Coordinates of C-alpha atoms in Angstrom, one line a residue:
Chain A
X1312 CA 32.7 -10.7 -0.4
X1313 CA 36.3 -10.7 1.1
X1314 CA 36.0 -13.0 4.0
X1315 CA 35.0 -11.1 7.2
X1316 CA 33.4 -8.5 5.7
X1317 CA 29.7 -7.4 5.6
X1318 CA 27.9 -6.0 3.1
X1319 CA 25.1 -3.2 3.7
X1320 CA 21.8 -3.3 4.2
X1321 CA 19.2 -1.2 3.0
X1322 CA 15.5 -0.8 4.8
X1323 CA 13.8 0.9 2.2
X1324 CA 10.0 2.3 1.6
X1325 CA 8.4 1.2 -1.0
X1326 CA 5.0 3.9 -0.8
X1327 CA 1.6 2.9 -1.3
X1328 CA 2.1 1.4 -4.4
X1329 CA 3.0 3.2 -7.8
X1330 CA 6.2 2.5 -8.8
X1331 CA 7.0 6.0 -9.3
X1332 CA 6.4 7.0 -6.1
X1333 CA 9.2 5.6 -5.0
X1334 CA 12.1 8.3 -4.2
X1335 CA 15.3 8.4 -6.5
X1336 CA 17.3 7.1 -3.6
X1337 CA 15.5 4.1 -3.4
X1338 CA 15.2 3.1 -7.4
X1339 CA 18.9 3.9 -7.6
X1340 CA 19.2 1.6 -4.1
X1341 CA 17.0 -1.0 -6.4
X1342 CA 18.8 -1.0 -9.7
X1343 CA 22.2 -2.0 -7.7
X1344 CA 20.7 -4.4 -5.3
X1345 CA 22.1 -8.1 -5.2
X1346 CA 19.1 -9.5 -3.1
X1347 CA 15.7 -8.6 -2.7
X1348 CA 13.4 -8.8 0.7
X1349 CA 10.1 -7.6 -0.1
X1350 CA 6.9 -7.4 1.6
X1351 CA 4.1 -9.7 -0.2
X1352 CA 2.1 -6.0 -1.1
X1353 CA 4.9 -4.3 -3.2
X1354 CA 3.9 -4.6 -6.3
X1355 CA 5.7 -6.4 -9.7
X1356 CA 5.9 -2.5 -11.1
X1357 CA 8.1 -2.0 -8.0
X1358 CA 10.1 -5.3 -8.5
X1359 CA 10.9 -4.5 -11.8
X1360 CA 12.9 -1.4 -10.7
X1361 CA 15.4 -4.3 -9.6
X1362 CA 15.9 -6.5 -12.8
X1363 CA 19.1 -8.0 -11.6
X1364 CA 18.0 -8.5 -8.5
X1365 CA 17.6 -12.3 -6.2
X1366 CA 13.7 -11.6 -5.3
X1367 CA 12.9 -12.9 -1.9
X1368 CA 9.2 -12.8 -0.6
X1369 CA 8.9 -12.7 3.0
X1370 CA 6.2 -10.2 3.5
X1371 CA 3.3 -10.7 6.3
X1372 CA -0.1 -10.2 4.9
X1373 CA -3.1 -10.8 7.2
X1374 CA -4.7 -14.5 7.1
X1375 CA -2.3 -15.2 4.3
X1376 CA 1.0 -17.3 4.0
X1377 CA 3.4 -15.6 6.3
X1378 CA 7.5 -15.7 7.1
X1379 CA 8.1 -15.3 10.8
X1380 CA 10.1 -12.2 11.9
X1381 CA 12.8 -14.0 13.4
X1382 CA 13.4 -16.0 10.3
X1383 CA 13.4 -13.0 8.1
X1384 CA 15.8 -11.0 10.9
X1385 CA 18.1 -14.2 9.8
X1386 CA 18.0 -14.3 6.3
X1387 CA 18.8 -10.3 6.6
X1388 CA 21.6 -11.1 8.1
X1389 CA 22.7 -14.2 6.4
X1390 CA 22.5 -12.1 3.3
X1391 CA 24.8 -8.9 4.3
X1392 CA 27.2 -11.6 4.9
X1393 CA 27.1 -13.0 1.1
X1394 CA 26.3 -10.0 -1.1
X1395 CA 27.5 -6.3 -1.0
X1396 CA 24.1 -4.4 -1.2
X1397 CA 20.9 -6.2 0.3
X1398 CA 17.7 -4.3 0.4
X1399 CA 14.9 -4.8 2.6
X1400 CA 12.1 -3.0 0.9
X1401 CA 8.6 -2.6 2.9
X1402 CA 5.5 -1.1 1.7
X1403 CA 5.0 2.7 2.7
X1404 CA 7.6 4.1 5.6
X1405 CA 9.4 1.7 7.4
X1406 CA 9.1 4.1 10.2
X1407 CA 5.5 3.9 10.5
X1408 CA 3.6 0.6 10.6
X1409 CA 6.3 -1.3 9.2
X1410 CA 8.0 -3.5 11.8
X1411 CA 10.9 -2.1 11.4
X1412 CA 12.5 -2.4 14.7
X1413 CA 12.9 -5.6 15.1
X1414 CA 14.9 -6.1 11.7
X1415 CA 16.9 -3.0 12.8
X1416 CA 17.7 -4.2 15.8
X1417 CA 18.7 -7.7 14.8
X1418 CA 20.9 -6.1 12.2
X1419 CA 22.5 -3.7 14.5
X1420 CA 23.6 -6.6 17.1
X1421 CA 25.0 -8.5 14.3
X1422 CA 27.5 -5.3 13.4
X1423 CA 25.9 -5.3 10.0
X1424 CA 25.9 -1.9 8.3
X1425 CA 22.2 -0.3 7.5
X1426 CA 20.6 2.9 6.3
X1427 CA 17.2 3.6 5.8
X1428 CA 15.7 5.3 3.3
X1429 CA 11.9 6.3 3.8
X1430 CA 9.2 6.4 1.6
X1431 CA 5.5 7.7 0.8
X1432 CA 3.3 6.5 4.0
X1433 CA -0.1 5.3 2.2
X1434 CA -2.4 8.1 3.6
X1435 CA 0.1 10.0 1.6
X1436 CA -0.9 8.7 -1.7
X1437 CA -4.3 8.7 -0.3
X1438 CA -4.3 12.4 0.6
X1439 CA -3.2 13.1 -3.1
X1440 CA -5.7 11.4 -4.8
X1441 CA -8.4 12.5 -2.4
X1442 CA -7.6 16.4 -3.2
X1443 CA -8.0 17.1 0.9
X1444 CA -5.1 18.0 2.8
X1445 CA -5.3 16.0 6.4
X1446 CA -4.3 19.6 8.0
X1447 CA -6.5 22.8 7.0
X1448 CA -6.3 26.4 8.3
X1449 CA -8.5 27.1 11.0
X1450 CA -9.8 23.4 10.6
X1451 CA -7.2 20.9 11.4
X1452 CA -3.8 21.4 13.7
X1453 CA -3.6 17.3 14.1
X1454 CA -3.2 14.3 12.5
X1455 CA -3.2 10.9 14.1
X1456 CA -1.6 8.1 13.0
X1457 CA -3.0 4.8 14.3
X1458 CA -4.1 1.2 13.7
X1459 CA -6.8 -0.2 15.7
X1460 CA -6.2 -2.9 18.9
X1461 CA -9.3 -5.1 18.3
X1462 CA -9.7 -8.8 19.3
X1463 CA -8.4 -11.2 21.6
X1464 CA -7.4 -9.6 25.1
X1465 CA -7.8 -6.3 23.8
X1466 CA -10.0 -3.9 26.6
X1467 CA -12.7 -2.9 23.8
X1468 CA -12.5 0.4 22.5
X1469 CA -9.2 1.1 24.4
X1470 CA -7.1 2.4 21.4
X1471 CA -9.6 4.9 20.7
X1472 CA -9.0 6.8 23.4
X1473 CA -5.6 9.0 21.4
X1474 CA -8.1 9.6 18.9
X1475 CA -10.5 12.2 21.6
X1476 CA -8.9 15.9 21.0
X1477 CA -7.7 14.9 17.7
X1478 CA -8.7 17.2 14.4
X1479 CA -7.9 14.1 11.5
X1480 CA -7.5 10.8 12.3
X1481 CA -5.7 8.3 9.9
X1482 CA -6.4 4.3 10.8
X1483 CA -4.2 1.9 8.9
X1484 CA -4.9 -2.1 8.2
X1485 CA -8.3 -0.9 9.0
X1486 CA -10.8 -2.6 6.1
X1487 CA -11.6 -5.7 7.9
X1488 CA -11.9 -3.8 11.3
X1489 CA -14.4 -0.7 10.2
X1490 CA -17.1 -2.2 12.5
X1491 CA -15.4 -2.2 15.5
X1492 CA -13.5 1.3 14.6
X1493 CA -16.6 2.7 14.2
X1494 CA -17.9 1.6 17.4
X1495 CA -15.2 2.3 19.0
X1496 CA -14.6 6.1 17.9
X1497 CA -18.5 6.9 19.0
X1498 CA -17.5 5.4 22.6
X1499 CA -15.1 7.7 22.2
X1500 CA -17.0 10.9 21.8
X1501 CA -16.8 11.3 18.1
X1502 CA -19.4 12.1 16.1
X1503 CA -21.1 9.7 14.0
X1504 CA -21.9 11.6 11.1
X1505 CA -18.2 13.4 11.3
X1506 CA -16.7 12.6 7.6
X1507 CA -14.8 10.2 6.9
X1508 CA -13.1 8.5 3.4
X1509 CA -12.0 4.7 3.2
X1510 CA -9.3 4.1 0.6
X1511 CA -8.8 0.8 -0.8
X1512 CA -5.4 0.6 -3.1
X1513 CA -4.3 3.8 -2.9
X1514 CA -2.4 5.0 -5.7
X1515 CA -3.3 1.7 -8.1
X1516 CA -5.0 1.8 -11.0
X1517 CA -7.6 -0.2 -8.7
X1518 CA -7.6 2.3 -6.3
X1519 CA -11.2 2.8 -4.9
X1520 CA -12.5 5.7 -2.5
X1521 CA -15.6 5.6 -0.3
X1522 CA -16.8 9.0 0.9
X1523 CA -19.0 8.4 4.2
X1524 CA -19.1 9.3 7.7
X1525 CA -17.8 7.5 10.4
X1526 CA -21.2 5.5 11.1
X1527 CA -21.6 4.5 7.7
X1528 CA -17.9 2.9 7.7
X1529 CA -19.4 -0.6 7.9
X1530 CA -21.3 -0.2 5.1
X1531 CA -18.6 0.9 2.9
X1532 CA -16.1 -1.6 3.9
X1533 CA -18.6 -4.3 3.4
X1534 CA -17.7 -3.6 -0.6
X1535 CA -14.0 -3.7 -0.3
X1536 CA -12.4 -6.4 -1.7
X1537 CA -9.1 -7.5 -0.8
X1538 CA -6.6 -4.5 -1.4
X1539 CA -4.8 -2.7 1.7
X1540 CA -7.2 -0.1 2.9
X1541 CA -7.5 3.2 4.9
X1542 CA -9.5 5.2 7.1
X1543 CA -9.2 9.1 6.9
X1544 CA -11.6 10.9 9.4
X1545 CA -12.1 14.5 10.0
X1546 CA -14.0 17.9 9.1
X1547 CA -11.7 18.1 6.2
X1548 CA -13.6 15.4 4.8
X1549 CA -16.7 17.0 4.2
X1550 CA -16.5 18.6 0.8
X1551 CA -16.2 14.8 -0.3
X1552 CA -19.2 13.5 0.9
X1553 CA -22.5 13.2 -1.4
X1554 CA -25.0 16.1 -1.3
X1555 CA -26.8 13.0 0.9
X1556 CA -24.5 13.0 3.7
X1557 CA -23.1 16.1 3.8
X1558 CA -24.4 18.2 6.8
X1559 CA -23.8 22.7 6.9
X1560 CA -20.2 23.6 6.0
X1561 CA -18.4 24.6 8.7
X1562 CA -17.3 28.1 7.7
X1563 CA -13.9 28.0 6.5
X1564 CA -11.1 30.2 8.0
X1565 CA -10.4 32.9 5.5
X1566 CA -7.7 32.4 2.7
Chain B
X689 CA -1.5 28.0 -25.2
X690 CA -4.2 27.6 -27.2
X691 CA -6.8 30.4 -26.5
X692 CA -9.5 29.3 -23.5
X693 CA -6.8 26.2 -22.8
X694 CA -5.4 25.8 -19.5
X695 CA -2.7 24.1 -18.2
X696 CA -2.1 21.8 -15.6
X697 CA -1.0 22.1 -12.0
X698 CA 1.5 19.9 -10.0
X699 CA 1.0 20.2 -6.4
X700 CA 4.4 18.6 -5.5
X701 CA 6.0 16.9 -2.4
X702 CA 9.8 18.3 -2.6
X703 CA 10.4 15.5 0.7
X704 CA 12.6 16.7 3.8
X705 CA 15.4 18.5 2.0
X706 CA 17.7 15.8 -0.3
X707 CA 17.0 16.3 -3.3
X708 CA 17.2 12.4 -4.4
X709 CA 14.2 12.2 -1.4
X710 CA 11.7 13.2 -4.5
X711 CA 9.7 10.5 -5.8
X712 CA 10.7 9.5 -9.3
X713 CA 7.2 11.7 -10.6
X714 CA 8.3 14.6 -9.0
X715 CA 11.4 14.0 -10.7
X716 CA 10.1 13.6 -13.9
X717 CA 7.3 16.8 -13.8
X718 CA 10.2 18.8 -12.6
X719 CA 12.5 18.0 -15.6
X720 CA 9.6 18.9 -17.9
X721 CA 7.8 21.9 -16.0
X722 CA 7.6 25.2 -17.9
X723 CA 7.9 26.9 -14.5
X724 CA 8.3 26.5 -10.6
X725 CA 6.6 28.1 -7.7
X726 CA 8.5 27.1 -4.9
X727 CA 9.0 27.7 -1.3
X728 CA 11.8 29.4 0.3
X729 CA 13.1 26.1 1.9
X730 CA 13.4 24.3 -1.2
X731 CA 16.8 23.0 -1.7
X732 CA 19.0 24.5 -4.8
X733 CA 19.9 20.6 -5.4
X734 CA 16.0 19.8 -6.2
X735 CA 15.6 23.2 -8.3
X736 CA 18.3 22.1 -10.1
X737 CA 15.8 19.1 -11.2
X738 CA 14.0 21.8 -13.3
X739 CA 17.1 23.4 -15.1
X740 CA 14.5 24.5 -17.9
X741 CA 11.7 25.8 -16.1
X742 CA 11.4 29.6 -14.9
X743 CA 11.6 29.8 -11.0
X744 CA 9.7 31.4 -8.7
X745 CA 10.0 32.0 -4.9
X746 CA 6.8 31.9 -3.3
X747 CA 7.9 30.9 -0.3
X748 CA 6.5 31.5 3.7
X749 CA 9.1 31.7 5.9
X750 CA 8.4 32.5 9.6
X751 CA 9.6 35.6 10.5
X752 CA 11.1 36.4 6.7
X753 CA 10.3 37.9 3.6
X754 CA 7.1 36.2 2.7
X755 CA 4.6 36.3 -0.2
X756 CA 0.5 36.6 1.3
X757 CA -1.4 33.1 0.0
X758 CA -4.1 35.2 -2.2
X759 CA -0.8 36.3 -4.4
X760 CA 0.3 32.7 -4.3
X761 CA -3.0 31.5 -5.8
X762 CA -3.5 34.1 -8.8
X763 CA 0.1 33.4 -9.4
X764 CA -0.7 29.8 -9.8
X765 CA -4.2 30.5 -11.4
X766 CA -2.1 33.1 -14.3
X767 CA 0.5 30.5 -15.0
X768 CA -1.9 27.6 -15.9
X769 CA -3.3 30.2 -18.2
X770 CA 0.0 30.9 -19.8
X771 CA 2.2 27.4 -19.2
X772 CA 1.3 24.0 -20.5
X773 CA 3.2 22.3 -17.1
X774 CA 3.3 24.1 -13.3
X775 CA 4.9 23.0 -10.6
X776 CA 4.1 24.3 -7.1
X777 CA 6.7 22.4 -5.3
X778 CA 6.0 21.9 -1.5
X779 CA 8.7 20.8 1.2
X780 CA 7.9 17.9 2.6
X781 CA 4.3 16.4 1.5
X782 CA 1.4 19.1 0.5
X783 CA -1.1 17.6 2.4
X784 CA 0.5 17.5 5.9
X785 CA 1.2 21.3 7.2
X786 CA 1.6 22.4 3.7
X787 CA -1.0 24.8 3.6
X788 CA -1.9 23.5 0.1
X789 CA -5.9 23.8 0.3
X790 CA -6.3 27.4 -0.2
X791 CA -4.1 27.1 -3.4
X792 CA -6.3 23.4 -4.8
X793 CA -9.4 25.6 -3.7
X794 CA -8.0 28.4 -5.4
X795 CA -7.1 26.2 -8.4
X796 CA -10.7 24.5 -8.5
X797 CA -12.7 27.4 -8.4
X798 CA -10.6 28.8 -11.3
X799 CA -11.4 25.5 -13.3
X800 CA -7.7 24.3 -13.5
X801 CA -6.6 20.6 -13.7
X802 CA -4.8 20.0 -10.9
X803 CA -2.8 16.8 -9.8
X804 CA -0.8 16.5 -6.7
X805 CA 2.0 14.2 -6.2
X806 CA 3.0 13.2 -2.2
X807 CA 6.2 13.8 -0.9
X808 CA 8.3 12.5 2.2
X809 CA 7.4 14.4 5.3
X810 CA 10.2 15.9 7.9
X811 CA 9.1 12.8 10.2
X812 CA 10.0 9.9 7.8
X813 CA 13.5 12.0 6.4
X814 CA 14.0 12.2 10.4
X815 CA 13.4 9.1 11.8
X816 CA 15.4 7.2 8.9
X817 CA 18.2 9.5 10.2
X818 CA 17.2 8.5 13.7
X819 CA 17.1 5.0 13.3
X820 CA 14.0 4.6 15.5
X821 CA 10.4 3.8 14.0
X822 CA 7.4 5.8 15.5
X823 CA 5.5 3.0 15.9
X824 CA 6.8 -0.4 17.3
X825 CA 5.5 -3.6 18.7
X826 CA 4.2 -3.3 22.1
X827 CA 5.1 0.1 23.2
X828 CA 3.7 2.4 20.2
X829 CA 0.7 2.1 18.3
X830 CA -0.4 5.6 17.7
X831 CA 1.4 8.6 16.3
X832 CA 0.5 12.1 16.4
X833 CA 1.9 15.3 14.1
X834 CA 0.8 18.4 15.2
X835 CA 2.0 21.9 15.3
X836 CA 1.7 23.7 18.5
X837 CA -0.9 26.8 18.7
X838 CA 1.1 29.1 20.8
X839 CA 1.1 33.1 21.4
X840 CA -2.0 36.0 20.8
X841 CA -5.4 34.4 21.2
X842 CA -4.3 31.1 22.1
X843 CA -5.7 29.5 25.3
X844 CA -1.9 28.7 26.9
X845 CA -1.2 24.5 26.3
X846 CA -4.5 23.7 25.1
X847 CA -3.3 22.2 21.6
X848 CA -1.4 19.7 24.3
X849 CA -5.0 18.3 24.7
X850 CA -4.4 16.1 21.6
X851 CA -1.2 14.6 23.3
X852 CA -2.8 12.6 26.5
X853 CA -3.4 9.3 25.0
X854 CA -0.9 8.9 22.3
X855 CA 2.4 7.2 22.2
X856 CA 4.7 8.8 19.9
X857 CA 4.3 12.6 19.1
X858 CA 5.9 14.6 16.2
X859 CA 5.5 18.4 16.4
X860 CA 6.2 20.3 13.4
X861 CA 7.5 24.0 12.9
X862 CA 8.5 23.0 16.7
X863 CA 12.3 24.9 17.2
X864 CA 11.6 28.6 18.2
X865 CA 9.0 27.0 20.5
X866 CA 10.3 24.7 22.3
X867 CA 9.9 26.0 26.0
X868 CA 6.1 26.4 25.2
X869 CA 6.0 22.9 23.6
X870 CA 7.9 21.6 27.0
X871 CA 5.5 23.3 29.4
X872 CA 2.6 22.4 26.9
X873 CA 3.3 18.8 26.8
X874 CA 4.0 18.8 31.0
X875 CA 0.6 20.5 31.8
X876 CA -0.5 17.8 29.5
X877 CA 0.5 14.9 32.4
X878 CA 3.6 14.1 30.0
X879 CA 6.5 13.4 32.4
X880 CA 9.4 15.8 31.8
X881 CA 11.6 12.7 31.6
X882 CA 10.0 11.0 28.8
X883 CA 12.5 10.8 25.6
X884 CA 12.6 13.0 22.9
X885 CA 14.9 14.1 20.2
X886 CA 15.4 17.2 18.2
X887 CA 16.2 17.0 14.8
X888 CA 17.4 19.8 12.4
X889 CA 17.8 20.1 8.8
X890 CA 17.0 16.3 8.5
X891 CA 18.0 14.8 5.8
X892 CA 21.0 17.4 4.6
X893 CA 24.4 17.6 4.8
X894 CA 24.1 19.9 7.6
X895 CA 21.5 18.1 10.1
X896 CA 21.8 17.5 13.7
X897 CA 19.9 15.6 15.9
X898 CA 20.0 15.8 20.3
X899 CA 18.6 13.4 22.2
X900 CA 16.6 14.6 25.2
X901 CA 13.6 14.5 27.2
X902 CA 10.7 16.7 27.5
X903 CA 12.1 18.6 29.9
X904 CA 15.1 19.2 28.4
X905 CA 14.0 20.2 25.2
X906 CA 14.5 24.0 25.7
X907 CA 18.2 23.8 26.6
X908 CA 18.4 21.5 23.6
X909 CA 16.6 24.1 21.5
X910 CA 19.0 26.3 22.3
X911 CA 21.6 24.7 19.8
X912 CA 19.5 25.3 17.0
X913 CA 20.4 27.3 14.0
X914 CA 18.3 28.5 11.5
X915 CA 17.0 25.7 10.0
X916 CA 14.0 23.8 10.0
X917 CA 13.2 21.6 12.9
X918 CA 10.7 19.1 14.5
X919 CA 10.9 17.6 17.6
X920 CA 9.8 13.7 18.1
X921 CA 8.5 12.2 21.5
X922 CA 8.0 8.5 22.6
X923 CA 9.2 5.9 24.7
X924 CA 10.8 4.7 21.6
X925 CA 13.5 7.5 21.6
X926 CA 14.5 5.9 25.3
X927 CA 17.2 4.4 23.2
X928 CA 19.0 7.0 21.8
X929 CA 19.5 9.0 24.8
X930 CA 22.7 9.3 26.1
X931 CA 23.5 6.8 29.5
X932 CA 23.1 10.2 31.6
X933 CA 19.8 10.8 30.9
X934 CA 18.6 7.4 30.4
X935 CA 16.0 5.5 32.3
X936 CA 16.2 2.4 33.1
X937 CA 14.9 0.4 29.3
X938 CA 11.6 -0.4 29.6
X939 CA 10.7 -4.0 28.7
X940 CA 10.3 -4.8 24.6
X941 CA 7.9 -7.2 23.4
X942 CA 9.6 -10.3 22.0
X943 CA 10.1 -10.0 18.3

């Protein structure tokens, strides 16, 4: 780098977790890149898109080792000012769950170039795998996007309130919190026997998928092991539970 | 084909509109797909992905030449009967607003392997454009993509229900309705100055983005040409409004 310059940095989504669901913009992004940021999730497959690459981890993963934002806003920056193309890749969408803000933000007051290129969100690659769309004629109109507020001076069940007049419901980082998520959707008004599907690793070769209703998400999470996992809830669900749990079809809008 | 063989199906994201916005599968069934279905909005750059395959327009387009969804489905149904590889190629991602489960069901019934492969949705193309994430630390936790029911047989506002508890809103297929979605949203107990932006075409050459409010959301719409637009809603957009229509910043949480 020519003294005073910047290079440019890149925020981009890495999706659920196959490497080819990655976009072209991004694996072309990966195969120039100098340096590296990634999340602790994105997997080697992903990695290996950028062979040339400085590989830095500094992702956040829950109860595990962790970098602190405002030391990974730094290195961001230290970077653009060393090397010409600096990507910052984060599992899913940046734009949705992924923190992104604060890393734009720090960038933008440091005059250092960015773009951001988005990627597969993991209810995405869940959706696909499951075979339901999250919106359905005559069914489904909404989707909500959310990740439970649980714990220490939280109001209990407060989050849950978006979810009332809501057709699907998508909960994110949600594996370790499917007790209180399913307590706190009945407070809510919801149904417990509305369906619901908990995906663990979507997209993997690991991937698992629990069909069950919203009461019996405890249950199913109890088998997770320790993959990112998600919550789908809605009437779309039902065609994917077990003879067992599935109550009368609702009668389908004509095709 | 064999006799009694079928071929498979690709139910395939085609993302926001740039064509290097596909994930590398899509990529890769495109450039070895016997033939495309694909809707009108489907960019020429991503057709030209498939430079082999046979392409067909299926696409819905409101108020255009359109082809009825039963068609659609024995279209689909015939060509895995005659094609080793089809691709029904879907802006944006299948499963959100795509309309894809009458064509799986369609697909299913007719005893057809069928994969689907998840695309980028308007929202993500957008708000990388945008430069704001939906969600962010302390002011957004919850994210909600609807389309708006308006017109014959719809009770006026009441798919603004959803809205009252949610931070940041996306509305789909939102452009020719925007004075309904501002009076919807408004009747809601959403205050006419809360930020919002209008994005068309995102992701293409051609896009264009105003930053608003609620309230100003019909002279904004307004501006619009012909193509496809969604309109986004949040606190989080307070940023990207002009000084005149700016309120004073709310307070971030630290990073």
């Amino acid at each position: 780098m020519e003294a005073g310059q910047s290079g440019r940095v890149y925020l981009v989504g890495a999706g659920p977790g196959a490497a080819d669901l990655l976009t072209l913009r991004a694996a072309r992004l990966l195969a120039r890149a100098d340096i590296v940021f990634h999340d602790a999730l994105v997997q080697p497959d992903v990695l290996a898109l950028a062979p040339q690459a400085r590989l830095v981890a500094v992702g956040k993963r829950s109860g595990r080792l962790s970098t602190a934002q405002q030391f990974i806003n730094k290195q961001l920056v230290d970077a653009a000012r060393q090397y010409g193309c600096v990507v910052r890749l984060k599992g899913g969408d940046p734009m949705l769950f992924g923190r992104a803000q604060e890393e734009i933000d720090a960038l933008r007051q440091a005059g250092i170039a960015l773009e951001i290129v988005p990627g597969i969100s993991a209810a995405f690659g869940a959706s696909a795998e499951v075979g339901q769309s999250m919106t359905r004629r005559g069914m489904s109109r909404s989707v909500l996007f959310l990740t439970p507020a649980v714990g220490k001076g939280e109001v209990p069940h407060a989050w849950a309130d978006a979810t009332k007049d809501v057709d699907t419901l998508v909960l994110y980082m949600a594996g370790r919190q499917a007790r209180d998520i399913a307590d706190g959707l009945i407070a809510a008004g919801i149904p417990a026997h509305r369906p619901a599907m908990l995906v663990e690793n979507a997209s993997l070769p690991h991937q698992r998928m629990w069909p069950t209703t919203v009461g019996g998400l405890p249950d199913a999470a109890a088998q997770l092991a320790e993959g990112p996992a998600l919550i789908l809830v809605g009437e779309v669900y039902a065609e994917c539970l077990p003879q067992a749990l599935a109550l009368p079809r609702l009668r389908h809008a004509a095709a």
